[in-house]
């Protein structure tokens, strides 16, 4: 499936977003002309996303259900003639100053993960795209220089995957500038997943998949085994109908900065939980190397255990009913075999794995530096397995022909509520502000409310009956925003709460000498 080259601007956004986006795109194009004294050649776009359910389980290779949204990252691009210089500017130049650098002949782009410069995300996409181009072009890389101006409407640190949108749009822009008119969506997604890890964030693949594959009016069931794919999901009619409402906590959560104690630590804890359980279960073979950030995962443990225990040839092909029963069994086994609520020290984990502490550090915490005295393997594994089960149960509800339309919204919402409880109590990735937003929303009529994205701040997502949306928004304004952020303007309040519809994924748009859309 190819990334579309869109000809009509009206095909990019939902109707209710077009007026505001027209103004924004016109500003992007005029800013390009003002900055570089010529018109842009094309625009590359990738959106942010909201994850409906399946939180923090993509890097354990379990399914999740995100949708692309209207907010996005835009790169207006012009190929430079005669040199290999990259000039990248931002419409918000006072906050993000222009950067310039030369493309090395080798195509090897250096990225300093310790220097949290805004252009690092572009360099991630650039490096991955150049690596792909070098494989495709046997006659040598010969990459071109580019002038670029960026505009991002995805809130940084807001839980809507601004980093993935930036990396995906950057990689797409580089491929397009270097003559790749046909860009495969799976190929773009896979290179973006790997490349974002260069800035120190060991993400899974949900964010990039939603950004690239997104479709108007549809969510995506993203799977990682046996291979990456995104299946279109439509929502059945309910009575009353419901909307997904996104509310920002306005607490910034930067995965790149806080990774060692938050996001990256969870990646390490999940990997260690898989390895420890494999040792306890005395699997006959090591866990298979897979596409998770550290090369082994709880999903790898899941499949390997039941392939050996139940003599299943390929557990990725097992029925959904059997798969759910397997998850229930794994939940019970974690409760039985990982009893330590207080967590496990490095010495205890090393003993369980039969290796030294130095070997443990080299294998699991060198590539992904973390700071922790104890690793909460029990809680992290319980969250992953219960959340993987909730995704399956959520899909069962969506696909059922027997559900009462008057009750379906409530049942779907209860799964979101369970996810929030698990994120708060087992994965420890919520915060008081997110908890409060969820409690207020439920009290005002939301069927289900939870954090979305990495957590520790950022955004929340709420499944709200359409006849309760205004009541929920009013409750947040009165009980949350006016108390915690009394100086917010009306415009800022409107931006903090978004009634979200599934949006379109990555695309390019040819400027063709125009100064406006």
XYZ file of C-alpha atoms in Angstrom:
517
model
C 0.000 0.000 0.000
C 1.451 3.342 -1.085
C 1.604 6.674 0.714
C -0.817 8.845 -1.311
C 0.228 11.852 -3.340
C -2.834 14.039 -2.835
C -3.842 16.554 -5.499
C -6.827 18.233 -3.819
C -6.256 20.024 -0.519
C -9.893 19.347 0.425
C -9.126 15.609 0.568
C -6.697 15.987 3.468
C -8.861 17.065 6.417
C -12.416 16.605 7.711
C -14.806 19.362 6.636
C -14.885 21.083 10.028
C -11.076 21.459 10.060
C -10.510 22.850 6.566
C -10.911 26.565 7.257
C -8.318 26.616 10.045
C -5.976 24.338 8.115
C -6.198 26.489 4.988
C -4.930 29.479 6.988
C -2.169 27.370 8.514
C -0.968 25.913 5.193
C -0.984 29.322 3.539
C 1.187 30.614 6.368
C 3.541 27.642 5.893
C 3.943 28.354 2.171
C 4.418 32.111 2.655
C 6.935 31.468 5.457
C 8.894 29.217 3.092
C 9.038 31.951 0.429
C 10.031 34.579 2.990
C 12.756 32.383 4.462
C 14.253 30.908 1.280
C 13.201 33.429 -1.434
C 11.506 30.796 -3.575
C 8.389 28.631 -3.575
C 8.300 25.179 -1.967
C 8.147 22.138 -4.231
C 5.944 19.884 -2.106
C 4.600 19.363 1.402
C 5.016 16.116 3.381
C 2.509 15.511 6.178
C 2.115 12.993 9.018
C -0.454 13.281 11.824
C -0.482 12.645 15.537
C -2.576 9.873 17.011
C -4.841 8.923 19.883
C -4.639 5.396 21.192
C -8.111 4.132 22.069
C -6.972 0.986 23.886
C -3.806 -1.102 24.099
C -1.555 1.172 26.138
C 2.146 0.420 26.621
C 1.892 -3.008 24.993
C 3.085 -2.283 21.455
C 6.741 -2.688 22.464
C 5.776 -6.059 23.926
C 4.367 -6.815 20.422
C 0.684 -7.040 21.373
C -2.098 -5.451 19.329
C -3.368 -1.919 19.949
C -6.175 0.239 18.568
C -5.085 3.812 17.676
C -6.495 6.344 15.258
C -4.827 9.210 13.427
C -6.126 12.689 14.277
C -6.224 16.111 12.637
C -3.186 17.666 14.357
C -0.051 16.977 12.340
C 3.495 17.872 11.313
C 4.034 19.562 7.943
C 7.322 19.890 6.058
C 7.382 22.254 3.075
C 10.366 21.198 0.959
C 12.407 22.403 -2.011
C 15.254 20.364 -3.465
C 18.497 22.356 -3.627
C 20.493 22.219 -6.841
C 24.246 21.759 -6.854
C 25.009 21.064 -3.199
C 24.242 18.712 -0.307
C 23.274 21.343 2.254
C 20.255 20.924 4.523
C 18.619 24.120 5.759
C 15.721 23.435 8.118
C 13.640 26.223 9.651
C 10.428 26.364 11.669
C 7.447 28.699 11.421
C 7.925 29.216 15.167
C 11.481 30.445 14.703
C 11.713 32.161 18.088
C 11.309 28.785 19.776
C 12.955 26.544 17.172
C 15.914 28.310 15.500
C 17.042 27.430 11.981
C 19.684 24.728 11.592
C 22.086 24.048 8.711
C 24.395 21.131 8.007
C 26.016 19.285 5.106
C 25.063 15.757 4.133
C 28.179 13.589 4.497
C 29.183 11.525 1.477
C 28.695 8.363 3.525
C 25.109 9.317 4.362
C 25.820 8.519 8.012
C 23.989 11.208 9.987
C 25.241 11.731 13.518
C 22.610 12.337 16.210
C 23.538 13.364 19.725
C 20.756 11.886 21.888
C 22.025 13.865 24.875
C 21.477 17.154 23.033
C 17.707 17.605 22.928
C 17.663 19.817 19.852
C 14.406 20.024 17.892
C 16.134 19.115 14.625
C 17.167 15.699 15.988
C 13.772 14.312 15.013
C 14.297 15.421 11.439
C 17.759 13.841 11.496
C 16.199 10.552 12.667
C 13.934 10.447 9.629
C 16.748 11.670 7.398
C 19.181 8.981 8.533
C 16.672 6.163 8.134
C 15.582 7.383 4.694
C 19.194 7.694 3.486
C 19.948 4.169 4.694
C 16.975 2.870 2.736
C 17.980 4.853 -0.351
C 21.534 3.510 -0.203
C 20.177 -0.033 -0.345
C 17.964 0.764 -3.310
C 20.490 2.720 -5.381
C 23.326 0.468 -6.461
C 25.102 3.336 -8.244
C 25.688 5.241 -4.988
C 23.632 7.433 -2.692
C 23.977 10.885 -4.284
C 21.476 12.386 -1.843
C 20.243 15.902 -2.574
C 20.297 19.005 -0.413
C 16.999 20.464 0.783
C 15.452 23.656 2.084
C 12.716 22.854 4.596
C 10.314 24.711 6.822
C 8.340 22.872 9.497
C 5.015 23.508 11.201
C 3.787 21.142 13.886
C 0.363 21.360 15.538
C 0.814 18.194 17.637
C 1.522 19.370 21.219
C 5.063 18.361 22.239
C 4.964 16.093 25.277
C 1.178 16.006 25.058
C 0.734 12.259 24.560
C -0.358 12.520 20.910
C 2.944 11.348 19.394
C 4.460 14.567 18.105
C 7.836 12.826 17.785
C 6.493 9.974 15.630
C 4.627 12.441 13.404
C 7.807 14.496 12.943
C 9.996 11.471 12.173
C 7.469 9.957 9.747
C 6.972 13.255 7.909
C 10.751 13.793 7.771
C 11.516 10.359 6.360
C 8.729 10.768 3.799
C 10.056 14.205 2.776
C 13.593 12.880 2.267
C 12.410 9.918 0.203
C 10.225 12.162 -1.951
C 12.998 14.746 -2.458
C 15.340 11.994 -3.604
C 13.044 10.758 -6.340
C 11.016 8.087 -4.535
C 7.586 8.924 -5.936
C 6.197 5.594 -4.714
C 6.663 5.089 -0.954
C 5.346 1.908 0.629
C 3.437 2.533 3.883
C 4.820 -0.526 5.672
C 8.363 0.351 4.624
C 7.970 3.941 5.840
C 6.505 2.775 9.154
C 9.225 0.234 9.834
C 12.073 2.644 9.151
C 10.409 5.328 11.316
C 10.027 2.884 14.232
C 13.718 2.042 14.247
C 14.951 5.562 13.525
C 13.143 7.249 16.436
C 15.149 5.114 18.849
C 18.206 7.177 17.845
C 17.000 10.038 20.065
C 16.887 7.743 23.082
C 13.212 6.711 23.003
C 12.722 2.966 22.678
C 9.211 3.105 21.296
C 7.170 0.224 19.971
C 5.443 0.813 16.660
C 1.905 1.924 17.371
C 2.573 5.657 17.004
C 4.267 5.376 13.625
C 1.692 2.863 12.325
C -1.223 5.145 13.192
C 0.535 8.169 11.708
C 1.310 6.491 8.386
C -1.710 4.197 7.901
C -4.466 6.465 9.281
C -7.733 6.731 7.371
C -10.592 9.223 7.668
C -13.407 7.927 9.896
C -11.603 4.688 10.805
C -9.433 3.399 13.623
C -6.677 0.832 13.081
C -6.032 -2.510 14.748
C -2.238 -2.601 14.614
C -0.550 -6.005 14.837
C 3.170 -6.737 15.121
C 3.237 -10.525 14.829
C 3.772 -12.401 12.623
C 4.479 -9.107 10.808
C 3.471 -5.455 10.959
C -0.013 -4.754 9.611
C -2.866 -2.325 10.233
C -6.472 -3.461 9.775
C -9.240 -0.899 9.339
C -11.770 -0.788 12.192
C -15.132 0.956 11.951
C -17.392 1.599 14.920
C -20.950 0.245 14.990
C -23.988 2.417 15.665
C -24.855 2.950 19.301
C -27.802 4.646 21.003
C -26.870 7.331 21.773
C -23.893 7.633 19.448
C -20.548 8.428 21.042
C -17.515 10.588 20.319
C -13.894 10.360 21.372
C -12.956 13.509 23.272
C -9.300 14.319 23.964
C -8.373 16.506 26.932
C -4.859 17.745 27.671
C -3.649 17.658 31.248
C -1.193 20.444 30.299
C 1.470 18.507 32.195
C 4.331 18.047 29.728
C 5.804 14.563 29.491
C 8.952 14.394 27.356
C 9.865 10.745 26.758
C 13.305 11.731 25.524
C 14.172 13.546 28.766
C 12.438 11.346 31.371
C 13.054 8.012 29.617
C 15.540 6.586 32.174
C 12.980 6.696 34.982
C 9.752 6.351 33.014
C 9.290 5.122 29.441
C 12.610 3.384 28.809
C 12.523 1.865 32.289
C 9.194 0.218 31.430
C 10.725 -1.202 28.245
C 13.532 -2.749 30.306
C 11.151 -4.039 32.992
C 8.933 -5.758 30.398
C 11.945 -7.370 28.722
C 13.336 -8.538 32.059
C 9.923 -9.907 33.034
C 9.868 -11.964 29.829
C 13.365 -13.329 30.453
C 12.722 -14.111 34.128
C 9.445 -15.893 33.362
C 11.176 -17.876 30.602
C 13.755 -18.989 33.163
C 11.109 -19.860 35.761
C 9.050 -21.791 33.186
C 12.244 -23.601 32.082
C 11.645 -23.110 28.403
C 13.648 -25.496 26.247
C 14.891 -22.763 23.937
C 15.887 -19.108 24.457
C 13.250 -16.499 23.698
C 13.208 -15.708 19.973
C 14.865 -12.513 18.794
C 12.104 -10.176 17.646
C 11.420 -6.551 16.695
C 10.882 -5.285 20.228
C 13.338 -2.587 21.394
C 15.655 -5.000 23.244
C 15.116 -7.988 20.993
C 12.861 -10.119 23.212
C 9.358 -9.540 24.499
C 6.470 -10.767 26.607
C 4.685 -11.714 23.385
C 7.710 -13.804 22.434
C 7.480 -15.521 25.826
C 3.730 -16.036 25.312
C 4.101 -17.730 21.934
C 7.161 -19.783 22.872
C 5.604 -21.089 26.094
C 2.390 -22.336 24.476
C 4.136 -23.667 21.385
C 6.170 -25.880 23.717
C 3.575 -26.565 26.409
C 0.642 -27.314 24.076
C 2.707 -28.477 21.072
C 1.348 -25.696 18.845
C 3.253 -25.286 15.572
C 2.746 -21.502 15.297
C 0.956 -19.681 18.079
C 0.427 -16.561 15.941
C -2.129 -18.624 14.001
C -4.133 -19.797 16.997
C -7.819 -18.869 17.317
C -8.863 -15.727 19.179
C -10.742 -17.744 21.808
C -7.676 -19.863 22.538
C -5.461 -16.766 22.527
C -7.622 -15.135 25.193
C -7.507 -18.262 27.339
C -3.733 -18.247 27.032
C -3.631 -14.655 28.291
C -5.789 -15.581 31.281
C -3.423 -18.431 32.096
C -0.392 -16.120 31.826
C -2.035 -13.612 34.171
C -2.485 -16.343 36.783
C 1.072 -17.575 36.294
C 2.490 -14.082 36.845
C 0.502 -13.817 40.065
C 1.854 -17.212 41.160
C 5.494 -16.984 40.052
C 6.356 -13.269 40.383
C 5.141 -12.624 43.954
C 7.339 -9.664 44.961
C 5.181 -6.542 45.082
C 8.192 -4.505 46.185
C 10.075 -5.320 42.971
C 13.301 -7.189 42.219
C 16.866 -5.967 42.651
C 19.559 -6.440 40.027
C 21.093 -9.158 42.206
C 17.792 -11.044 42.466
C 17.155 -10.843 38.722
C 20.723 -11.949 37.958
C 20.267 -14.985 40.216
C 17.002 -15.893 38.489
C 18.643 -15.622 35.059
C 21.880 -17.343 36.065
C 24.102 -14.448 35.027
C 26.209 -11.823 36.795
C 25.030 -8.309 37.543
C 27.607 -6.990 35.067
C 26.216 -9.270 32.375
C 22.699 -8.122 33.226
C 23.713 -4.463 32.910
C 25.551 -5.007 29.633
C 22.686 -6.914 28.051
C 19.653 -4.968 29.256
C 20.531 -1.515 30.603
C 23.451 -0.338 28.453
C 21.573 0.134 25.197
C 18.676 1.679 27.140
C 20.118 3.525 30.167
C 17.743 3.475 33.137
C 17.777 4.585 36.750
C 16.129 2.217 39.236
C 17.008 0.305 42.386
C 14.216 -2.214 41.887
C 12.401 -3.492 38.818
C 8.647 -4.101 39.201
C 8.375 -7.178 37.011
C 5.119 -8.475 38.489
C 3.143 -5.275 37.982
C 4.477 -4.602 34.479
C 3.764 -8.127 33.229
C 0.284 -8.085 34.773
C -0.506 -4.826 32.993
C 0.737 -6.079 29.634
C -1.186 -9.364 29.749
C -4.417 -7.838 31.120
C -4.268 -4.960 28.620
C -3.653 -7.380 25.734
C -6.764 -9.250 26.885
C -8.779 -6.024 27.083
C -7.901 -5.204 23.464
C -9.293 -8.576 22.413
C -12.438 -8.070 24.489
C -12.897 -4.555 23.059
C -12.684 -5.963 19.530
C -15.158 -8.727 20.444
C -17.647 -6.035 21.476
C -17.121 -4.092 18.247
C -17.567 -7.202 16.121
C -20.526 -8.674 18.001
C -23.890 -8.785 16.226
C -25.775 -9.410 19.472
C -24.907 -6.346 21.537
C -27.725 -3.991 22.501
C -26.939 -0.583 20.898
C -28.130 1.074 24.117
C -25.550 -0.832 26.188
C -22.600 -1.130 23.789
C -21.121 2.294 24.520
C -21.143 1.602 28.262
C -19.432 -1.769 27.781
C -16.743 -0.280 25.550
C -16.228 2.531 28.024
C -15.765 0.118 30.916
C -12.728 -1.325 29.130
C -11.175 2.150 28.932
C -11.836 2.613 32.645
C -10.112 -0.696 33.385
C -7.122 0.411 31.314
C -6.823 3.619 33.309
C -6.896 1.659 36.555
C -4.177 -0.646 35.289
C -2.021 2.231 34.000
C -2.360 3.944 37.364
C -1.906 0.983 39.697
C 0.174 -1.579 37.787
C 2.153 0.400 35.237
C 2.498 3.518 37.375
C 2.308 5.834 34.367
C -0.581 8.090 35.314
C -0.411 11.279 37.390
C -2.847 13.166 39.660
C -3.871 15.519 36.860
C -4.794 12.696 34.491
C -6.633 10.868 37.272
C -8.612 14.022 38.003
C -9.553 14.606 34.357
C -10.866 11.040 34.168
C -12.854 11.305 37.390
C -14.451 14.602 36.349
C -15.385 13.227 32.930
C -17.012 10.093 34.332
C -18.947 12.207 36.795
C -20.275 14.327 33.923
C -21.376 11.383 31.786
C -18.336 9.830 30.067
C -18.698 6.093 29.477
C -14.959 5.536 29.736
C -11.921 7.688 30.453
C -8.204 7.025 30.515
C -4.789 8.437 29.766
C -3.543 8.028 26.222
C 0.062 7.944 25.086
C 3.026 7.364 27.350
C 1.369 8.958 30.394
C 3.053 10.832 33.269
C 1.173 13.839 31.898
C 0.055 14.522 28.370
C -3.461 13.701 27.180
C -6.506 11.702 28.166
C -9.110 10.129 25.880
C -12.788 9.764 26.738
C -15.602 7.784 25.151
C -18.520 10.171 25.618
C -22.153 9.927 24.443
C -22.718 12.796 22.034
C -25.485 14.221 24.206
C -23.013 14.515 27.107
C -20.034 16.079 25.302
C -20.882 19.659 26.256
C -21.501 18.683 29.879
C -18.120 16.949 30.073
C -16.332 19.935 28.511
C -18.056 22.342 30.913
C -17.134 20.172 33.906
C -13.458 20.175 32.906
C -13.429 23.940 32.421
C -15.052 24.571 35.808
C -13.403 21.881 37.921
C -9.999 21.355 36.306
C -8.724 24.107 34.006
C -10.108 27.107 35.907
C -8.620 25.805 39.157
C -5.258 24.479 37.985
C -4.660 26.925 35.118
C -6.693 30.067 35.860
C -4.738 32.191 33.371
C -5.608 30.150 30.289
C -7.183 32.144 27.480
C -10.390 30.999 25.807
C -8.345 30.041 22.745
C -6.015 27.915 24.867
C -9.006 26.266 26.525
C -10.476 25.387 23.136
C -7.160 23.860 22.060
C -6.948 21.819 25.285
C -10.191 19.952 24.557
C -10.762 18.346 21.165
C -13.688 16.256 19.976
C -11.642 13.966 17.802
C -12.554 12.152 14.613
C -10.283 9.589 12.967
C -8.076 11.432 10.471
C -5.982 10.713 7.414
C -2.416 9.384 7.628
C 0.851 10.320 5.907
C 0.693 11.953 2.486
C 2.435 14.374 0.149
C 0.930 17.370 -1.651
C 2.532 18.989 -4.702
C 2.769 22.773 -4.479
C 3.101 23.291 -8.269
C 4.246 26.906 -8.014
C 1.343 28.005 -5.815
C 1.660 30.441 -2.923
C -1.647 29.370 -1.378
C -3.621 26.157 -1.179
